[in-house]
C-alpha cells in the first residue's frame, strides 16, 4: 500500500521529469546512482547515515522520474514482485 506522501512524491517527480525530459533525467539518474555507490562505499565512518539516506532519496526520486518517463510503473511493480518472490524462494531452499 502506498502512502499519501509517496503518491505525492511520485506525482511531483513526474512533473519534474516532464519538465526536463528523458535524456536529461537519464543522465541525472546515472549521476545520482554513482553518488549513492560512492557514499555506500564510504559508509565505514567516512560518510554518515544521513548522507547515505540523502543519496538514497535522490536515487528514489530519479527512479520515479524514469518510471514516469518510460511509462513502466506497472511493469516495475511486477518485476519487483517477481524478483522478491524469487529471492524468498531461494531463502526457503537454503533453510531446508
Short mmCIF file of C-alpha atoms in Angstrom, two decimals:
data_model
loop_
_atom_site.label_atom_id
_atom_site.label_comp_id
_atom_site.label_asym_id
_atom_site.label_seq_id
_atom_site.Cartn_x
_atom_site.Cartn_y
_atom_site.Cartn_z
CA UNK A 1 0.00 0.00 0.00
CA UNK A 2 1.32 3.40 -0.93
CA UNK A 3 1.28 6.28 1.49
CA UNK A 4 -0.11 9.67 0.54
CA UNK A 5 3.40 11.12 0.79
CA UNK A 6 4.77 8.54 -1.64
CA UNK A 7 1.95 9.13 -4.13
CA UNK A 8 2.55 12.87 -3.89
CA UNK A 9 6.30 12.34 -4.31
CA UNK A 10 5.76 10.24 -7.42
CA UNK A 11 3.39 12.85 -8.83
CA UNK A 12 5.85 15.70 -8.22
CA UNK A 13 8.69 13.59 -9.65
CA UNK A 14 6.58 13.08 -12.79
CA UNK A 15 6.14 16.84 -13.20
CA UNK A 16 9.88 17.38 -12.78
CA UNK A 17 10.61 14.61 -15.29
CA UNK A 18 8.23 16.10 -17.85
CA UNK A 19 9.89 19.49 -17.46
CA UNK A 20 13.47 18.27 -18.03
CA UNK A 21 12.80 15.35 -20.38
CA UNK A 22 14.15 11.85 -20.81
CA UNK A 23 17.74 12.46 -21.92
CA UNK A 24 18.45 14.99 -19.20
CA UNK A 25 16.93 12.85 -16.46
CA UNK A 26 18.62 9.69 -17.74
CA UNK A 27 21.99 11.39 -17.26
CA UNK A 28 20.93 12.76 -13.87
CA UNK A 29 19.84 9.27 -12.78
CA UNK A 30 23.27 7.86 -13.63
CA UNK A 31 24.93 10.69 -11.70
CA UNK A 32 22.77 10.04 -8.64
CA UNK A 33 23.45 6.29 -8.81
CA UNK A 34 27.19 6.95 -8.88
CA UNK A 35 26.89 9.31 -5.92
CA UNK A 36 24.96 6.68 -3.95
CA UNK A 37 27.51 4.00 -4.79
CA UNK A 38 30.35 6.26 -3.69
CA UNK A 39 28.57 7.16 -0.46
CA UNK A 40 27.85 3.50 0.32
CA UNK A 41 31.49 2.58 -0.30
CA UNK A 42 32.48 5.22 2.25
CA UNK A 43 29.83 4.25 4.81
CA UNK A 44 32.51 2.92 7.09
CA UNK A 45 32.95 6.03 9.15
CA UNK A 46 33.81 8.44 6.34
CA UNK A 47 30.14 9.11 5.48
CA UNK A 48 27.24 9.45 7.86
CA UNK A 49 23.97 7.58 7.89
CA UNK A 50 22.22 10.84 6.97
CA UNK A 51 24.45 11.23 3.90
CA UNK A 52 23.54 7.72 2.76
CA UNK A 53 19.84 8.37 3.33
CA UNK A 54 20.07 11.61 1.34
CA UNK A 55 21.68 9.84 -1.61
CA UNK A 56 19.13 7.01 -1.40
CA UNK A 57 16.35 9.62 -1.54
CA UNK A 58 17.94 11.24 -4.60
CA UNK A 59 18.08 7.87 -6.37
CA UNK A 60 14.48 7.02 -5.42
CA UNK A 61 13.27 10.33 -6.84
CA UNK A 62 15.18 9.74 -10.07
CA UNK A 63 13.80 6.20 -10.35
CA UNK A 64 10.26 7.57 -10.01
CA UNK A 65 11.09 10.01 -12.79
CA UNK A 66 12.43 7.28 -15.06
CA UNK A 67 9.37 5.10 -14.40
CA UNK A 68 7.18 8.04 -15.36
CA UNK A 69 9.14 8.91 -18.49
CA UNK A 70 9.30 5.28 -19.62
CA UNK A 71 5.62 4.64 -18.78
CA UNK A 72 6.59 1.49 -16.91
CA UNK A 73 5.16 1.88 -13.40
CA UNK A 74 3.11 -1.33 -13.51
CA UNK A 75 5.90 -3.25 -15.26
CA UNK A 76 8.28 -2.17 -12.49
CA UNK A 77 5.87 -3.33 -9.80
CA UNK A 78 5.52 -6.72 -11.49
CA UNK A 79 9.27 -7.08 -11.96
CA UNK A 80 9.93 -6.18 -8.32
CA UNK A 81 7.32 -8.68 -7.14
CA UNK A 82 8.88 -11.45 -9.28
CA UNK A 83 12.37 -10.69 -8.04
CA UNK A 84 11.31 -10.59 -4.39
CA UNK A 85 9.37 -13.85 -4.75
CA UNK A 86 12.37 -15.49 -6.43
CA UNK A 87 14.69 -14.41 -3.62
CA UNK A 88 12.26 -15.64 -0.96
CA UNK A 89 12.20 -18.99 -2.75
CA UNK A 90 15.98 -19.13 -2.67
CA UNK A 91 15.98 -18.35 1.04
CA UNK A 92 13.44 -21.13 1.69
CA UNK A 93 15.64 -23.56 -0.27
CA UNK A 94 18.68 -22.52 1.80
CA UNK A 95 16.74 -23.11 5.02
CA UNK A 96 15.86 -26.69 4.10
#
